[in-house]
mmCIF file of C-alpha atoms in Angstrom:
data_model
loop_
_atom_site.group_PDB
_atom_site.id
_atom_site.type_symbol
_atom_site.label_atom_id
_atom_site.label_comp_id
_atom_site.label_asym_id
_atom_site.label_seq_id
_atom_site.Cartn_x
_atom_site.Cartn_y
_atom_site.Cartn_z
ATOM 1 C CA MET T 884 -19.552 35.244 44.241
ATOM 2 C CA ILE T 885 -18.790 31.443 44.236
ATOM 3 C CA GLU T 886 -21.103 29.308 46.449
ATOM 4 C CA ILE T 887 -19.165 26.655 47.754
ATOM 5 C CA ASP T 888 -20.767 23.136 49.308
ATOM 6 C CA LEU T 889 -19.721 23.072 52.556
ATOM 7 C CA ASN T 890 -20.848 19.395 52.995
ATOM 8 C CA ASN T 891 -18.695 18.340 49.984
ATOM 9 C CA LYS T 892 -15.415 17.470 52.342
ATOM 10 C CA ARG T 893 -13.507 16.097 49.076
ATOM 11 C CA LEU T 894 -14.009 19.559 47.438
ATOM 12 C CA LEU T 895 -13.218 21.609 50.897
ATOM 13 C CA THR T 896 -10.042 19.541 50.878
ATOM 14 C CA LEU T 897 -9.025 20.343 47.664
ATOM 15 C CA LEU T 898 -9.386 23.492 47.907
ATOM 16 C CA ILE T 899 -7.439 24.156 51.124
ATOM 17 C CA THR T 900 -4.758 22.232 49.680
ATOM 18 C CA ILE T 901 -4.405 24.292 46.490
ATOM 19 C CA ILE T 902 -4.801 27.544 49.005
ATOM 20 C CA VAL T 903 -2.051 26.156 51.049
ATOM 21 C CA LEU T 904 0.370 25.347 47.937
ATOM 22 C CA ILE T 905 -0.608 29.044 46.388
ATOM 23 C CA ILE T 906 0.820 30.452 49.154
ATOM 24 C CA LEU T 907 3.685 28.098 49.548
ATOM 25 C CA LEU T 908 4.831 28.865 45.730
ATOM 26 C CA GLN T 909 4.105 32.753 46.290
ATOM 27 C CA SER T 910 6.487 32.583 49.746
ATOM 28 C CA TYR T 911 9.152 30.578 47.455
ATOM 29 C CA LEU T 912 8.743 32.826 44.444
ATOM 30 C CA LYS T 913 9.278 36.114 46.761
ATOM 31 C CA ILE T 914 12.377 34.660 47.945
ATOM 32 C CA ILE T 915 13.638 33.579 44.335
ATOM 33 C CA ASN T 916 12.499 36.831 42.899
ATOM 34 C CA LYS T 917 14.949 38.641 46.353
ATOM 35 C CA TYR T 918 17.625 36.524 45.108
ATOM 36 C CA ARG T 919 17.261 37.326 41.723
ATOM 37 C CA ASN T 920 16.588 41.047 42.024
ATOM 38 C CA ASP T 921 19.094 41.623 44.628
ATOM 39 C CA ARG T 922 21.616 39.235 42.881
ATOM 40 C CA ILE T 923 22.367 37.030 45.911
ATOM 41 C CA PHE T 924 24.854 34.467 45.502
ATOM 42 C CA ALA T 925 25.119 31.124 47.475
ATOM 43 C CA LEU T 926 27.227 32.593 50.565
ATOM 44 C CA GLU T 927 24.850 35.782 50.810
ATOM 45 C CA ALA T 928 21.683 33.529 50.420
ATOM 46 C CA GLU T 929 23.031 31.061 53.638
ATOM 47 C CA LYS T 930 23.945 34.615 55.301
ATOM 48 C CA TYR T 931 20.169 35.547 54.395
ATOM 49 C CA ALA T 932 18.871 32.151 55.835
ATOM 50 C CA ILE T 933 20.746 32.270 59.221
ATOM 51 C CA GLU T 934 19.727 35.643 59.756
ATOM 52 C CA ALA T 935 16.141 34.722 59.282
ATOM 53 C CA LEU T 936 16.670 31.958 61.745
ATOM 54 C CA GLU T 937 18.292 33.791 64.186
ATOM 55 C CA ALA T 938 15.431 36.320 64.151
ATOM 56 C CA VAL T 939 13.101 33.797 65.198
ATOM 57 C CA LYS T 940 15.652 32.748 67.870
ATOM 58 C CA ILE T 941 16.921 29.314 66.803
ATOM 59 C CA PRO T 942 19.961 28.436 68.591
ATOM 60 C CA ALA T 943 23.291 28.050 66.626
ATOM 61 C CA ALA T 944 21.663 28.645 63.678
ATOM 62 C CA ARG T 945 24.325 28.100 61.010
ATOM 63 C CA GLU T 946 24.391 24.338 62.276
ATOM 64 C CA ARG T 947 20.658 24.089 62.494
ATOM 65 C CA LEU T 948 20.865 25.212 58.771
ATOM 66 C CA GLN T 949 21.931 21.878 57.912
ATOM 67 C CA ALA T 950 19.700 19.905 59.798
ATOM 68 C CA TYR T 951 16.783 17.889 58.519
ATOM 69 C CA PRO T 952 13.601 18.466 60.120
ATOM 70 C CA HIS T 953 13.266 15.146 62.411
ATOM 71 C CA GLU T 954 16.323 16.451 63.751
ATOM 72 C CA LEU T 955 14.322 19.577 65.304
ATOM 73 C CA SER T 956 12.001 19.713 68.087
ATOM 74 C CA GLY T 957 8.647 20.789 67.632
ATOM 75 C CA GLY T 958 9.199 24.379 68.629
ATOM 76 C CA MET T 959 12.128 24.675 66.371
ATOM 77 C CA ARG T 960 10.051 23.082 63.519
ATOM 78 C CA GLN T 961 7.424 25.869 64.602
ATOM 79 C CA ARG T 962 10.470 28.746 64.384
ATOM 80 C CA VAL T 963 11.710 27.669 60.953
ATOM 81 C CA ILE T 964 8.331 28.060 59.387
ATOM 82 C CA ILE T 965 7.846 31.292 61.096
ATOM 83 C CA ALA T 966 11.382 31.996 59.477
ATOM 84 C CA MET T 967 10.099 31.237 56.220
ATOM 85 C CA ALA T 968 7.483 33.598 56.336
ATOM 86 C CA LEU T 969 9.591 36.450 57.474
ATOM 87 C CA ALA T 970 12.423 35.482 55.033
ATOM 88 C CA SER T 971 9.679 36.084 52.265
ATOM 89 C CA ASN T 972 8.495 39.469 53.644
ATOM 90 C CA ALA T 973 4.804 38.116 54.261
ATOM 91 C CA GLU T 974 2.487 40.691 55.109
ATOM 92 C CA LEU T 975 0.053 37.912 56.525
ATOM 93 C CA ILE T 976 1.110 34.805 58.983
ATOM 94 C CA ILE T 977 -1.608 32.080 58.976
ATOM 95 C CA ALA T 978 -0.852 30.505 62.482
ATOM 96 C CA ASP T 979 -3.241 27.349 62.599
ATOM 97 C CA GLU T 980 -2.936 25.808 65.943
ATOM 98 C CA PRO T 981 0.746 26.985 66.000
ATOM 99 C CA THR T 982 1.013 25.443 69.693
ATOM 100 C CA THR T 983 -0.253 22.286 68.957
ATOM 101 C CA ALA T 984 1.882 19.476 70.551
ATOM 102 C CA LEU T 985 3.807 21.807 71.937
ATOM 103 C CA ASP T 986 4.544 21.756 76.120
ATOM 104 C CA VAL T 987 3.328 24.802 77.557
ATOM 105 C CA THR T 988 6.653 26.718 78.149
ATOM 106 C CA ILE T 989 6.771 26.285 74.347
ATOM 107 C CA GLN T 990 3.764 27.544 73.581
ATOM 108 C CA LYS T 991 4.503 30.570 75.287
ATOM 109 C CA GLN T 992 7.844 31.035 73.463
ATOM 110 C CA ILE T 993 6.307 30.400 70.083
ATOM 111 C CA MET T 994 3.385 33.096 71.266
ATOM 112 C CA ALA T 995 5.873 35.845 72.270
ATOM 113 C CA LEU T 996 8.108 35.157 69.232
ATOM 114 C CA LEU T 997 4.851 35.577 66.724
ATOM 115 C CA ASP T 998 3.748 38.857 68.851
ATOM 116 C CA GLU T 999 7.015 40.257 68.943
ATOM 117 C CA LEU T 1000 7.530 39.627 65.125
ATOM 118 C CA ARG T 1001 4.232 41.031 64.237
ATOM 119 C CA LYS T 1002 5.302 44.289 65.766
ATOM 120 C CA GLU T 1003 8.986 44.513 64.685
ATOM 121 C CA PHE T 1004 8.148 43.308 60.911
ATOM 122 C CA ASN T 1005 4.633 44.992 60.915
ATOM 123 C CA THR T 1006 3.115 41.694 59.776
ATOM 124 C CA SER T 1007 -0.450 40.557 60.808
ATOM 125 C CA VAL T 1008 -1.148 37.298 62.453
ATOM 126 C CA LEU T 1009 -4.483 34.963 61.619
ATOM 127 C CA LEU T 1010 -4.246 32.913 64.959
ATOM 128 C CA ILE T 1011 -6.423 29.908 64.362
ATOM 129 C CA SER T 1012 -7.036 27.811 67.543
ATOM 130 C CA HIS T 1013 -9.269 26.156 69.388
ATOM 131 C CA ASP T 1014 -7.223 26.994 72.532
ATOM 132 C CA LEU T 1015 -9.332 30.028 74.109
ATOM 133 C CA ALA T 1016 -6.917 30.873 76.739
ATOM 134 C CA LEU T 1017 -4.169 31.376 73.760
ATOM 135 C CA VAL T 1018 -6.641 33.243 72.149
ATOM 136 C CA SER T 1019 -7.416 35.766 75.065
ATOM 137 C CA ASN T 1020 -3.590 36.414 75.331
ATOM 138 C CA TYR T 1021 -3.074 37.612 71.795
ATOM 139 C CA ALA T 1022 -6.085 38.004 69.469
ATOM 140 C CA ASP T 1023 -6.794 41.649 69.097
ATOM 141 C CA GLU T 1024 -10.496 40.351 67.227
ATOM 142 C CA ILE T 1025 -12.036 37.370 67.234
ATOM 143 C CA SER T 1026 -14.347 35.035 65.022
ATOM 144 C CA VAL T 1027 -16.116 32.231 65.987
ATOM 145 C CA MET T 1028 -16.908 29.746 63.586
ATOM 146 C CA TYR T 1029 -19.210 26.962 63.578
ATOM 147 C CA SER T 1030 -20.154 24.468 60.850
ATOM 148 C CA GLY T 1031 -17.725 26.583 58.706
ATOM 149 C CA HIS T 1032 -19.852 30.010 58.926
ATOM 150 C CA VAL T 1033 -18.800 32.695 61.156
ATOM 151 C CA VAL T 1034 -20.947 32.822 63.782
ATOM 152 C CA GLU T 1035 -19.657 35.687 66.157
ATOM 153 C CA GLU T 1036 -17.389 38.579 65.521
ATOM 154 C CA ALA T 1037 -15.654 40.844 68.551
ATOM 155 C CA SER T 1038 -12.893 42.471 69.777
ATOM 156 C CA GLY T 1039 -10.495 40.580 72.380
ATOM 157 C CA LYS T 1040 -11.916 42.332 75.181
ATOM 158 C CA GLU T 1041 -16.011 42.222 74.244
ATOM 159 C CA PHE T 1042 -15.732 38.727 73.052
ATOM 160 C CA PHE T 1043 -15.448 37.553 76.666
ATOM 161 C CA LYS T 1044 -17.021 39.896 78.659
ATOM 162 C CA ASN T 1045 -20.521 40.007 76.487
ATOM 163 C CA THR T 1046 -20.489 36.654 74.341
ATOM 164 C CA ILE T 1047 -23.676 36.450 72.135
ATOM 165 C CA HIS T 1048 -23.739 32.967 70.181
ATOM 166 C CA PRO T 1049 -25.028 29.927 72.275
ATOM 167 C CA TYR T 1050 -21.800 28.235 70.109
ATOM 168 C CA SER T 1051 -19.480 31.000 71.689
ATOM 169 C CA VAL T 1052 -21.304 30.420 75.190
ATOM 170 C CA ALA T 1053 -20.547 27.129 75.336
ATOM 171 C CA LEU T 1054 -17.144 27.212 74.423
ATOM 172 C CA LEU T 1055 -16.514 29.712 77.079
ATOM 173 C CA ASN T 1056 -18.250 27.263 79.430
ATOM 174 C CA SER T 1057 -16.372 24.299 78.573
ATOM 175 C CA LEU T 1058 -13.505 26.096 80.154
ATOM 176 C CA PRO T 1059 -11.742 24.825 83.538
ATOM 177 C CA GLN T 1060 -13.332 27.933 85.941
ATOM 178 C CA LYS T 1061 -11.079 27.319 88.664
ATOM 179 C CA ASN T 1062 -7.817 26.492 86.921
ATOM 180 C CA PRO T 1063 -5.087 28.196 88.934
ATOM 181 C CA TYR T 1064 -2.805 27.946 85.771
ATOM 182 C CA LEU T 1065 -5.445 29.285 83.446
ATOM 183 C CA LYS T 1066 -4.858 32.625 83.300
ATOM 184 C CA LEU T 1067 -6.830 34.650 80.933
ATOM 185 C CA VAL T 1068 -6.372 38.385 79.996
ATOM 186 C CA HIS T 1069 -9.913 39.023 79.698
ATOM 187 C CA GLN T 1070 -11.889 37.655 82.465
ATOM 188 C CA PHE T 1071 -15.650 36.805 82.024
#
């Protein structure tokens, strides 16, 4: 087991960057190998990409395939990333704050899409979020991290009923209690 000094931010940043690059490279290599193994030619590759974009409900997928990232909305960019994961037959999608900077209706669409694809493609989703309302609606299992350590683990239902760690309690207490728009599945 390798111990990592969690106070060394430079080392942590480097390790996270390396992990992300490895994941992206693996996804890229899976796509390339699929093309090689199946002898998919340019037109078939384009068809495959369009199907992936359509699977994540990108409107006018053929036209969007030619678009630059800055020409897409935040929600569409999130969908393209999800499509890339699906195209590589990812067994695990790491969704790190997948709804940040998106309006509430788009947040709901993105999370519903992730949930639908998780079921359809038998893919696991690791949801990383500070949004406990979001977590309450989509997480089967919850782990709370504090200072780089997991301090509490529970099922989604149990976490909101029987929170143990003081940091978890503080997180829950920070939620607005009387907001009619905040609909937690698991009331506490």
